Short mmCIF file of C-alpha atoms and ligand atoms in Angstrom, two decimals:
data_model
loop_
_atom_site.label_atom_id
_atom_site.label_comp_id
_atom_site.label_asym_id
_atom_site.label_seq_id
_atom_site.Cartn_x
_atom_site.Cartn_y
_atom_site.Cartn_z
CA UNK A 1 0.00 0.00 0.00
CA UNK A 2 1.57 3.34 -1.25
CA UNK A 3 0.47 6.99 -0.13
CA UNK A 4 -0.11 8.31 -3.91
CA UNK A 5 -0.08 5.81 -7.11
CA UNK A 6 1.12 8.18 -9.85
CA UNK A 7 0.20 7.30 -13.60
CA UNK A 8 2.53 8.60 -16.15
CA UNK A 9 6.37 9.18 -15.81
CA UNK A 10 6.43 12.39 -18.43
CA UNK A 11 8.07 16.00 -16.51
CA UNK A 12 4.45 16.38 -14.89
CA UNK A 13 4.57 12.97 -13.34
CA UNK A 14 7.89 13.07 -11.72
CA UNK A 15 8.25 16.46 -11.07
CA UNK A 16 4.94 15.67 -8.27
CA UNK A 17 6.34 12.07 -7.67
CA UNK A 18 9.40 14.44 -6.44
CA UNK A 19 7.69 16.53 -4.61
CA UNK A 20 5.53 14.16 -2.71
CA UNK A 21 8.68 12.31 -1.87
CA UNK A 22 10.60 14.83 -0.67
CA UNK A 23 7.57 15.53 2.22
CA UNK A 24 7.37 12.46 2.90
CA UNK A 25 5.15 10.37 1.15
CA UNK A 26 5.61 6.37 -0.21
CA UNK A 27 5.39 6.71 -3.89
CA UNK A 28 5.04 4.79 -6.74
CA UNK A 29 4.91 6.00 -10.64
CA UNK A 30 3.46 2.72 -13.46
CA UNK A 31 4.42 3.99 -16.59
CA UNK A 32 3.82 2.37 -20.18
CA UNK A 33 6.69 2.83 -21.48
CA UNK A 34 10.29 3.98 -20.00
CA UNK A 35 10.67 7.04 -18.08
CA UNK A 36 10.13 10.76 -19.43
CA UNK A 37 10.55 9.49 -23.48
CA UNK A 38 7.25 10.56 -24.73
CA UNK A 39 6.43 14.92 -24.73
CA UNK A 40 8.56 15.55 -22.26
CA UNK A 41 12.07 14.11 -23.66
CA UNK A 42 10.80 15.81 -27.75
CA UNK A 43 10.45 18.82 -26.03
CA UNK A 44 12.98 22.20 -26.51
CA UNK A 45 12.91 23.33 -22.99
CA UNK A 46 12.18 26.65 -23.47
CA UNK A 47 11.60 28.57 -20.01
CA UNK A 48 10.53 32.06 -21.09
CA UNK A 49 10.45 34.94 -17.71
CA UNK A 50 7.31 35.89 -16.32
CA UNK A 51 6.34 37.92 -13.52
CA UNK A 52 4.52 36.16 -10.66
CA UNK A 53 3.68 39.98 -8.77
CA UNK A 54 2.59 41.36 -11.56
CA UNK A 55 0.41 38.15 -12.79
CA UNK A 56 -3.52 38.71 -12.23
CA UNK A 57 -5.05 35.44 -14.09
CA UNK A 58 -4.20 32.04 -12.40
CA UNK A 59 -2.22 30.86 -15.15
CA UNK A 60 -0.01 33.58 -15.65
CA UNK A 61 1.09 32.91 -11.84
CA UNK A 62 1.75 29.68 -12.27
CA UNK A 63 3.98 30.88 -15.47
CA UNK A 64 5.83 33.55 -13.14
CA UNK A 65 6.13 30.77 -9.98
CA UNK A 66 7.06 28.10 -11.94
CA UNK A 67 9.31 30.68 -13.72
CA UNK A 68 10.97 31.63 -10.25
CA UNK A 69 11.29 27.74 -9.30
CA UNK A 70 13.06 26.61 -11.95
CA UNK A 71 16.48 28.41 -10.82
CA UNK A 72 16.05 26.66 -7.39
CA UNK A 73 15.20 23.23 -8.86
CA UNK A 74 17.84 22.94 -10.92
CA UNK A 75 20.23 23.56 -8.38
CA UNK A 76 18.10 21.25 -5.77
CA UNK A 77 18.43 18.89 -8.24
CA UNK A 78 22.15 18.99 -9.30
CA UNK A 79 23.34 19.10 -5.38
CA UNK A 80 20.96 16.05 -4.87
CA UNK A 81 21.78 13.75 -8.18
CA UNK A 82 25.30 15.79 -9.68
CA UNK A 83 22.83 15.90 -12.53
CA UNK A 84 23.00 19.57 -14.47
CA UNK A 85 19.87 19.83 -16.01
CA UNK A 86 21.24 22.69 -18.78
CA UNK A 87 19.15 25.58 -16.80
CA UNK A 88 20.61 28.60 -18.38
CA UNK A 89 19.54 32.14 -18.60
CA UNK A 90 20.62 32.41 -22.01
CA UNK A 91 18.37 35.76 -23.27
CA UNK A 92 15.91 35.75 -25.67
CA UNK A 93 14.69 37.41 -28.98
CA UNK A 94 10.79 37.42 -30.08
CA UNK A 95 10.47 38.60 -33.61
CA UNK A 96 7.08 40.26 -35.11
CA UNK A 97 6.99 39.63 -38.75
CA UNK A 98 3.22 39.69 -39.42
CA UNK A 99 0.72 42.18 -37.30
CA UNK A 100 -1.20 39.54 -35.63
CA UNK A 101 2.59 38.19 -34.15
CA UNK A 102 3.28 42.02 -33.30
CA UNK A 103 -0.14 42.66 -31.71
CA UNK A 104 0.91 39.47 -29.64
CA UNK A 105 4.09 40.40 -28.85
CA UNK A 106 2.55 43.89 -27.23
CA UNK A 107 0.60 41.87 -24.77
CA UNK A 108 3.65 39.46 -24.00
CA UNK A 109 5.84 42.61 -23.34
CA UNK A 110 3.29 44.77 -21.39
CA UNK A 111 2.98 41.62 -18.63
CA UNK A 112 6.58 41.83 -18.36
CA UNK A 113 6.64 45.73 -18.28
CA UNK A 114 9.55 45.53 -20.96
CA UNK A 115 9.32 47.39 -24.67
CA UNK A 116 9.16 45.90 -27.92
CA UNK A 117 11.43 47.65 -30.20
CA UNK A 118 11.19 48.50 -33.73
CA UNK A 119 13.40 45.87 -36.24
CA UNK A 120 14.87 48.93 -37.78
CA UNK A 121 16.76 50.37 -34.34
CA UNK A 122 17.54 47.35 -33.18
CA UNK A 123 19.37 46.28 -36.11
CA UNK A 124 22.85 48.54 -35.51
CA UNK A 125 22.80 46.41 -32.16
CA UNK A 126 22.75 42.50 -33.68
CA UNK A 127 26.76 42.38 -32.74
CA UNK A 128 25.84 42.84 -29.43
CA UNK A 129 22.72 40.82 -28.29
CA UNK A 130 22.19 38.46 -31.10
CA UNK A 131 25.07 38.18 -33.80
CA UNK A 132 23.78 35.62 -35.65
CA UNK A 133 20.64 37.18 -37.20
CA UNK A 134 22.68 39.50 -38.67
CA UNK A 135 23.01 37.64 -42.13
CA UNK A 136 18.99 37.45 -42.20
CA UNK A 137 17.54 39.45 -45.16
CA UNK A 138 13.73 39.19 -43.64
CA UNK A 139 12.29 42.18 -42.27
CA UNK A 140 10.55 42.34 -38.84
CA UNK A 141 8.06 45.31 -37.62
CA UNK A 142 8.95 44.70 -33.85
CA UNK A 143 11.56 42.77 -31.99
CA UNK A 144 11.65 42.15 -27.76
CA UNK A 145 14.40 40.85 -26.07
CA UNK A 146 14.51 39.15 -22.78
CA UNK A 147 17.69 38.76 -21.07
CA UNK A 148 16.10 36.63 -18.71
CA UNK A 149 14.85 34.24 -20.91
CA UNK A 150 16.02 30.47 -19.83
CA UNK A 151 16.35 27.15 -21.08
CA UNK A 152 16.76 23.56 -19.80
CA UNK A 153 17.95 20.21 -21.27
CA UNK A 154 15.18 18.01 -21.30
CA UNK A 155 16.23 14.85 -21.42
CA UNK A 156 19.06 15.73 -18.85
CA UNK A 157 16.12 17.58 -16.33
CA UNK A 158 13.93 13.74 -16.71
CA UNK A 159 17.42 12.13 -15.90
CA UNK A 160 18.33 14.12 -12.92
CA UNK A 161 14.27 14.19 -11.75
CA UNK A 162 14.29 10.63 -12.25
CA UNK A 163 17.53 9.99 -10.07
CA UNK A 164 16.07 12.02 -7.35
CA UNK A 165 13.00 10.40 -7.04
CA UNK A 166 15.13 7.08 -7.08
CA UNK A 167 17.03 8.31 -4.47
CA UNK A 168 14.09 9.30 -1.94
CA UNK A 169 12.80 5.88 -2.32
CA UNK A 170 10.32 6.31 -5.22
CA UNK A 171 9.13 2.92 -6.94
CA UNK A 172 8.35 2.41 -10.54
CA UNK A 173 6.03 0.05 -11.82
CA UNK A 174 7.35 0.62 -15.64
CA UNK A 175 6.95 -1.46 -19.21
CA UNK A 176 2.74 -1.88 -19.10
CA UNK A 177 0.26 0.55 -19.29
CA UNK A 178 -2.78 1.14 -16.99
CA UNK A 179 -5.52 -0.81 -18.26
CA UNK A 180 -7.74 -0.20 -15.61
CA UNK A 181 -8.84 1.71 -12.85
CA UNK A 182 -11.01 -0.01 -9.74
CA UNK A 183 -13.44 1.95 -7.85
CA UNK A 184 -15.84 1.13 -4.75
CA UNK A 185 -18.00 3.37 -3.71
CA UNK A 186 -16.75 6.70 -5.41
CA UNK A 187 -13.07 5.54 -4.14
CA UNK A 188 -10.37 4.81 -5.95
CA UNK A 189 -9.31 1.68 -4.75
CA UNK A 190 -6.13 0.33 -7.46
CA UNK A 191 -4.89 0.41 -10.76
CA UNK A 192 -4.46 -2.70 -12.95
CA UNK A 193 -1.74 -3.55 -15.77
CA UNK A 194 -1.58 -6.66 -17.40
CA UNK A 195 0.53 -8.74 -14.63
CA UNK A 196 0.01 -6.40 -11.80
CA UNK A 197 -0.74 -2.98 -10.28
CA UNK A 198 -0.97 -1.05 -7.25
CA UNK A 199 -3.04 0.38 -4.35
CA UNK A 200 -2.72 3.15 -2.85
CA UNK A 201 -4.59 5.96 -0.35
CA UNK A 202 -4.66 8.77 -3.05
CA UNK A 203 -4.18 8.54 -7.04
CA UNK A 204 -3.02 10.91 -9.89
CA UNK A 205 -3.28 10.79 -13.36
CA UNK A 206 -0.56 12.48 -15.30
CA UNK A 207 -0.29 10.62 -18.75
CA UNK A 208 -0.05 13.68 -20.63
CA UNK A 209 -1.57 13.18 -23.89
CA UNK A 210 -3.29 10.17 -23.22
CA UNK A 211 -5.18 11.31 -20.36
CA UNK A 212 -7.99 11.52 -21.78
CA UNK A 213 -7.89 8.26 -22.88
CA UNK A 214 -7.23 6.94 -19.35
CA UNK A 215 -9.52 8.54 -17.41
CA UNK A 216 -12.67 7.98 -20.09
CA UNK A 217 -13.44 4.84 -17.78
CA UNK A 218 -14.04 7.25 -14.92
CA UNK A 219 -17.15 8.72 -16.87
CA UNK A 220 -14.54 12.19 -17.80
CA UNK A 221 -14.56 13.78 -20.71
CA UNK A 222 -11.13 16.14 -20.57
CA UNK A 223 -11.53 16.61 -24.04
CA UNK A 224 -6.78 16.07 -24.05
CA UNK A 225 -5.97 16.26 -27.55
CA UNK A 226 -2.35 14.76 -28.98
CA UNK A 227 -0.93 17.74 -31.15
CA UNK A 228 2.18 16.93 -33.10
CA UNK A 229 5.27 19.57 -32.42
CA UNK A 230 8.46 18.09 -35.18
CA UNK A 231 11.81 18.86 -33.97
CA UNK A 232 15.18 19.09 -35.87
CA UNK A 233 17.99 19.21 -34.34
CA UNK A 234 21.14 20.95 -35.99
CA UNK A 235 25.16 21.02 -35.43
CA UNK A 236 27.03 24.14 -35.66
CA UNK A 237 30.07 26.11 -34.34
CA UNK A 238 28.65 27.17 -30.76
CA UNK A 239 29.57 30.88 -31.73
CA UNK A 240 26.87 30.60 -34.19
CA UNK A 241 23.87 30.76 -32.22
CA UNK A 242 23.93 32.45 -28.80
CA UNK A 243 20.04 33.11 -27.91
CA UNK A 244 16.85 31.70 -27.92
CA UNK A 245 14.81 33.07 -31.12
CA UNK A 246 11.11 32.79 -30.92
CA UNK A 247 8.55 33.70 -33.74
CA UNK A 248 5.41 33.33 -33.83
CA UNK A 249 5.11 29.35 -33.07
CA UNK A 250 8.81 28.90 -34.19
CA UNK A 251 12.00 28.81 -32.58
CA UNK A 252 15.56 28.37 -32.57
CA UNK A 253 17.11 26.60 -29.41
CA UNK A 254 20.92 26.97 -28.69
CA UNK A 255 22.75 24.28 -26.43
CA UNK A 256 25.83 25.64 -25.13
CA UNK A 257 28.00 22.61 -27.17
CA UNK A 258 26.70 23.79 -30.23
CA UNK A 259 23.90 21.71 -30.78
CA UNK A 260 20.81 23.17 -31.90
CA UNK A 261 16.88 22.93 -31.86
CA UNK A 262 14.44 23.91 -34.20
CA UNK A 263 10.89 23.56 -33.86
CA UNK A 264 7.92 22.80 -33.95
CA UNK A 265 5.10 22.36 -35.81
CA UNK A 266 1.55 22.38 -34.28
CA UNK A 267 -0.55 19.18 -36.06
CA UNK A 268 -3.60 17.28 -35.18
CA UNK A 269 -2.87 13.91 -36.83
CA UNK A 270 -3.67 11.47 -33.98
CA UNK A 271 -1.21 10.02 -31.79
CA UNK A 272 1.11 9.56 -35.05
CA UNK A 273 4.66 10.59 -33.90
CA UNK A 274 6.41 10.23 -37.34
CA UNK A 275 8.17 13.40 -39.08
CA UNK A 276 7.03 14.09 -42.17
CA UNK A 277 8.92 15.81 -45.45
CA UNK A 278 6.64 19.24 -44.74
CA UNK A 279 7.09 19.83 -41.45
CA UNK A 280 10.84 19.13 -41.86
CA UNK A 281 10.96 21.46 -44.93
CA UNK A 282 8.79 24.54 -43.46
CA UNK A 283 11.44 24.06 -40.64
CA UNK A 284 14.70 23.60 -42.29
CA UNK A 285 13.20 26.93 -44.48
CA UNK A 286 12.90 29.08 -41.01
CA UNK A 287 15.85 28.49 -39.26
CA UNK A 288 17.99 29.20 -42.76
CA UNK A 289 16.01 32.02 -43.78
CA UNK A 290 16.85 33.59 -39.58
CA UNK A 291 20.34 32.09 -38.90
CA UNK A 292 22.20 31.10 -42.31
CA UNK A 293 24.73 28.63 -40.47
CA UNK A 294 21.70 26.86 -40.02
CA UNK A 295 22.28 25.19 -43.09
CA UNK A 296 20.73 22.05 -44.26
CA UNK A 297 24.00 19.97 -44.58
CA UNK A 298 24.37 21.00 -40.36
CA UNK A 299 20.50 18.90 -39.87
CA UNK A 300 22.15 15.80 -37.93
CA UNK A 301 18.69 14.57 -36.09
CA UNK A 302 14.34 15.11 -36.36
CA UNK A 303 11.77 13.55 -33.95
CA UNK A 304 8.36 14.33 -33.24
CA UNK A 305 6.23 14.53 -29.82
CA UNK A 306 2.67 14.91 -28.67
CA UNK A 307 1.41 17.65 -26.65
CA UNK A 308 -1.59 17.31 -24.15
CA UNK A 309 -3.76 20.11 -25.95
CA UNK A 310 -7.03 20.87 -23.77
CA UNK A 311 -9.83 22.47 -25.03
CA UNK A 312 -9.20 25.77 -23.44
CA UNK A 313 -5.60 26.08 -23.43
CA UNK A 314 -5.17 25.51 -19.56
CA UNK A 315 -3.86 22.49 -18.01
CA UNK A 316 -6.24 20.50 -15.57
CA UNK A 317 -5.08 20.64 -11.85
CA UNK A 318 -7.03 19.33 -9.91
CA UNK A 319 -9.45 17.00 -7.95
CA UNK A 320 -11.74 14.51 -10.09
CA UNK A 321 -14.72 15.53 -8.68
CA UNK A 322 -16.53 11.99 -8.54
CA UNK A 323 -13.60 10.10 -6.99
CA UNK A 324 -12.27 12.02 -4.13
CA UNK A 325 -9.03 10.52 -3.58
CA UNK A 326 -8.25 10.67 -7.69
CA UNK A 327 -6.30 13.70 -8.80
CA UNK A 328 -5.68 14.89 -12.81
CA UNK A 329 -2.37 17.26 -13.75
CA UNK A 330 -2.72 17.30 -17.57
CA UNK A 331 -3.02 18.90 -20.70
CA UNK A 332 0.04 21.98 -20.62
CA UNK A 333 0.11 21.73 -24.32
CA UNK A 334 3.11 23.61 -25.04
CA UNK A 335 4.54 24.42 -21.38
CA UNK A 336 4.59 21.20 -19.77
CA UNK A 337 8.33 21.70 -18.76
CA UNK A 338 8.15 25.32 -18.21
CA UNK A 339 4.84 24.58 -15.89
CA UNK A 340 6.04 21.47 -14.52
CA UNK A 341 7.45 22.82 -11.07
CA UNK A 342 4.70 25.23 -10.07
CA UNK A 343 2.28 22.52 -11.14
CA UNK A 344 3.81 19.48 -8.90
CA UNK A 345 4.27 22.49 -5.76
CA UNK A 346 0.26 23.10 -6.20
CA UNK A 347 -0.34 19.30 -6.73
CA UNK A 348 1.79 18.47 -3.08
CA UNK A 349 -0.75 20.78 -1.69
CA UNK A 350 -3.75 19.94 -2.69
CA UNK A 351 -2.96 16.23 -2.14
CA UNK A 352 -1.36 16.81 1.40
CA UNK A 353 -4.60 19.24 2.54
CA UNK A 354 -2.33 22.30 2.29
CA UNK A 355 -3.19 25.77 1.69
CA UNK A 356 -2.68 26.72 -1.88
CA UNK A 357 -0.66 29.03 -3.19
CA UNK A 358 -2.59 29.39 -6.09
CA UNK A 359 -6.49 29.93 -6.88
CA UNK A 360 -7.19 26.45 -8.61
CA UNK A 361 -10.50 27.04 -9.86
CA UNK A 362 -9.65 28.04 -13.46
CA UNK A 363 -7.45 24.43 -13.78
CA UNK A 364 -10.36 22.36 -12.18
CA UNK A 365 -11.93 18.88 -14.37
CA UNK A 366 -15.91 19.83 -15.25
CA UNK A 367 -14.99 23.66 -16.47
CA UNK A 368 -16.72 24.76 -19.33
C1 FAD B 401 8.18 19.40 -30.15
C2 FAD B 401 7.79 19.87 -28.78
C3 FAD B 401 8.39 20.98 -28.23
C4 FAD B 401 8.06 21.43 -26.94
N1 FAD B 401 8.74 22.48 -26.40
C5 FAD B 401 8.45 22.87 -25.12
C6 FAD B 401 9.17 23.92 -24.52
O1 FAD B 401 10.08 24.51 -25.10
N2 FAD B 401 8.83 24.29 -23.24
C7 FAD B 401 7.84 23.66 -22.55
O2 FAD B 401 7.56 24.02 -21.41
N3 FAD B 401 7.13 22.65 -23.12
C8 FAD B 401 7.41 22.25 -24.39
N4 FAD B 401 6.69 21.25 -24.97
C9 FAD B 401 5.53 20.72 -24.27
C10 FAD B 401 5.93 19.74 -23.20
O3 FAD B 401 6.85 18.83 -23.73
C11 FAD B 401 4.68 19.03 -22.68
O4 FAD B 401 3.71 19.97 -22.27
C12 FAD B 401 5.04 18.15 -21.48
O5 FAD B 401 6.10 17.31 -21.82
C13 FAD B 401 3.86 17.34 -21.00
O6 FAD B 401 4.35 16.50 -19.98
P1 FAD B 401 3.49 15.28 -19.47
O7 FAD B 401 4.27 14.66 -18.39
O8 FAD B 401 2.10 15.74 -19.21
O9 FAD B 401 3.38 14.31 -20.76
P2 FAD B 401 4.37 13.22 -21.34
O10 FAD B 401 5.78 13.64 -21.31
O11 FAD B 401 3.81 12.82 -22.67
O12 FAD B 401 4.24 12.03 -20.30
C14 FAD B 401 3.07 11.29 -20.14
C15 FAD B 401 3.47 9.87 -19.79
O13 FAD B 401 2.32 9.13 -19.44
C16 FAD B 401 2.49 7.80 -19.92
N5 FAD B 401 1.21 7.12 -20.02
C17 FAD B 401 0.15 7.50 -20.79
N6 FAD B 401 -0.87 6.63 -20.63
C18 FAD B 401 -0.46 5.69 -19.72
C19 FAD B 401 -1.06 4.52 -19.16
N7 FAD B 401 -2.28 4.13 -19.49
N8 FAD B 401 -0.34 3.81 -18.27
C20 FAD B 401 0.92 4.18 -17.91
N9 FAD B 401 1.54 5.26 -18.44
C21 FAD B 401 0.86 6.02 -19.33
C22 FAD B 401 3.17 8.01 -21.27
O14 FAD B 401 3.82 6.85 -21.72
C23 FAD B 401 4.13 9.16 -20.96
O15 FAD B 401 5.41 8.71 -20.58
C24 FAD B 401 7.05 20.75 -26.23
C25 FAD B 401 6.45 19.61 -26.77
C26 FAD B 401 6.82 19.16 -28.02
C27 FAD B 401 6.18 17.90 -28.58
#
């Protein structure tokens, strides 16, 4: 008998299995598959600032507090495991080509009391904050650049989460999915996998995009769609890109050994995770067209992912309000990683009777 039964070993899922541990409580994690390879390990690891005092709605405090945790987790994290997780404050550029992407960057930059800046005066000042768009012939109406901007390694941030949890006793349960979910008397009383399972007092879903999927037995429609993000990853001098440059639903992600990300595309094809020729063309076309070292012949890897997409655009944090001891922490869509520590913080408290931080109500199951 464990304290909390986690389902789903993606960022989400072991960020709270951490959490939980480290105050205390016996957990255990059944995963499908292995450990953090699904959203969370496709994923760029893009951690953009935000400003948790200045936040009004709900989500935009869990952006600024997840924002400010981030630092001390990685550091938590790397004293606990010797794990560096790649957290970096590496600056970054958002570029306004079109007037819709300008007319969202003045929103973005007015919550962070910073000013977007014309292309034209910023351009005398490429040497300085961002050489390598200096080749680019494309024209932008407004540029903002964050000098707090941050980035982790994904796969290295699963590794060290993963070692942690190991470390404060966690148990995994990995290799067969959940295939069902008993209940007695509006209890959760176990999960079930093909040759086993687990009971425990309290239960929470975290499957990312196949939460909806899971939890469908339950009677809950979470309405979780898989969207396909493709990734390419590229090889360069580590000169060649310095920052982070976002546009529109585009980036360009610089590891400090010179690798590089570029990503992603935003497609509703199922739970199909292959790369197709389009999405790697329109991408191999942007990140050329922005950073001309980012030449074809430099493309040394692609792989695709699924976000959890909800209907709304806001994860689901929360109670399931049939089962009383069943918890949900799904559906970030596009800021699972970014989200993930404010979300497993909130999650410890709600699950341990805490007060919370945060006003849930926006993230609850049964919105509309
Ligand atoms: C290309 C791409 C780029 C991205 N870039 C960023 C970024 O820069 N910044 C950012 O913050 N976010 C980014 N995201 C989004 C982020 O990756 C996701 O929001 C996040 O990973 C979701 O985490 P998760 O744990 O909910 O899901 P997942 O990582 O998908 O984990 C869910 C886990 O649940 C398991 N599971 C499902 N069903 C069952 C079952 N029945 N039994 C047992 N286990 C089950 C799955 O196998 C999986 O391991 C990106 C995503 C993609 C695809």
């Amino acid at each position: 008998m464990y304290d909390v039964a986690i389902v789903g070993a993606g960022v989400i899922g072991l960020s709270i299995a951490y959490e939980l541990a480290r105050h205390g409580r016996q957990v255990v994690v059944l995963e499908r598959g292995a450990p953090g390879r699904e959203a969370s390990w496709a994923g760029a690891g893009i951690i953009p600032p935000a400003n948790p005092r200045t936040a009004i709605h709900a989500y935009d405090q869990l952006r600024g507090w997840s924002f400010q945790l981030h630092g001390e987790w990685a550091e938590r994290l790397r004293v606990e495991t010797g794990v560096d997780n790649g957290f970096r404050r590496c600056g970054g550029l958002y570029l306004a080509r079109t007037a819709g992407e300008a007319a969202a960057l003045a929103g973005f930059a007015e919550q962070l009391s910073v000013e977007q800046v014309r292309w034209e005066s910023v351009r005398d000042r490429l040497a300085e904050i961002a050489p390598e768009l200096r080749g680019s012939e494309t024209r932008f109406r407004y540029v903002l650049f964050l000098s707090d901007e941050a980035q982790l390694r994904n796969p290295r941030h699963l590794q060290a989460l993963q070692a942690a949890c190991a470390a404060r006793g966690v148990d995994w349960l990995t290799g067969q999915p959940v295939e069902q979910i008993e209940v007695q008397s509006g209890r959760i009383v176990g999960l079930r996998t093909a040759s086993g399972g687990a009971v425990a007092e309290q239960y929470c879903f975290a499957g990312g995009a196949w939460t909806g999927q899971l939890l469908r037995g339950l009677g809950y429609g979470l309405g979780i769609l898989p969207i396909r993000g493709q990734m390419l990853l590229y090889r360069v001098d580590p000169a060649a890109v310095t920052r982070i440059i976002n546009e529109g639903p585009r980036y360009i992600v610089p590891r400090d050994d010179g690798h590089v990300l570029v990503g992603s595309t935003e497609e509703e094809v199922g739970f199909d995770k292959s790369n197709t020729s389009e999405g790697i063309g329109e991408l191999t076309r942007f990140a050329e067209e922005l950073v001309p070292a980012l030449s074809r012949d430099r493309l040394i890897r692609s792989w695709a992912g699924l976000r959890p997409a909800s209907f709304d655009g806001l994860p689901y944090i929360g109670r399931l309000p049939d089962h009383e001891n069943g918890f949900v922490a799904a559906g970030h869509f596009r800021s699972g990683l970014y989200l993930s520590p404010g979300t497993a913080v909130m999650m410890r408290q709600l699950m341990l009777g805490q007060p919370s931080a945060l006003d849930l109500a926006v993230f609850r199951v049964g919105r509309g």
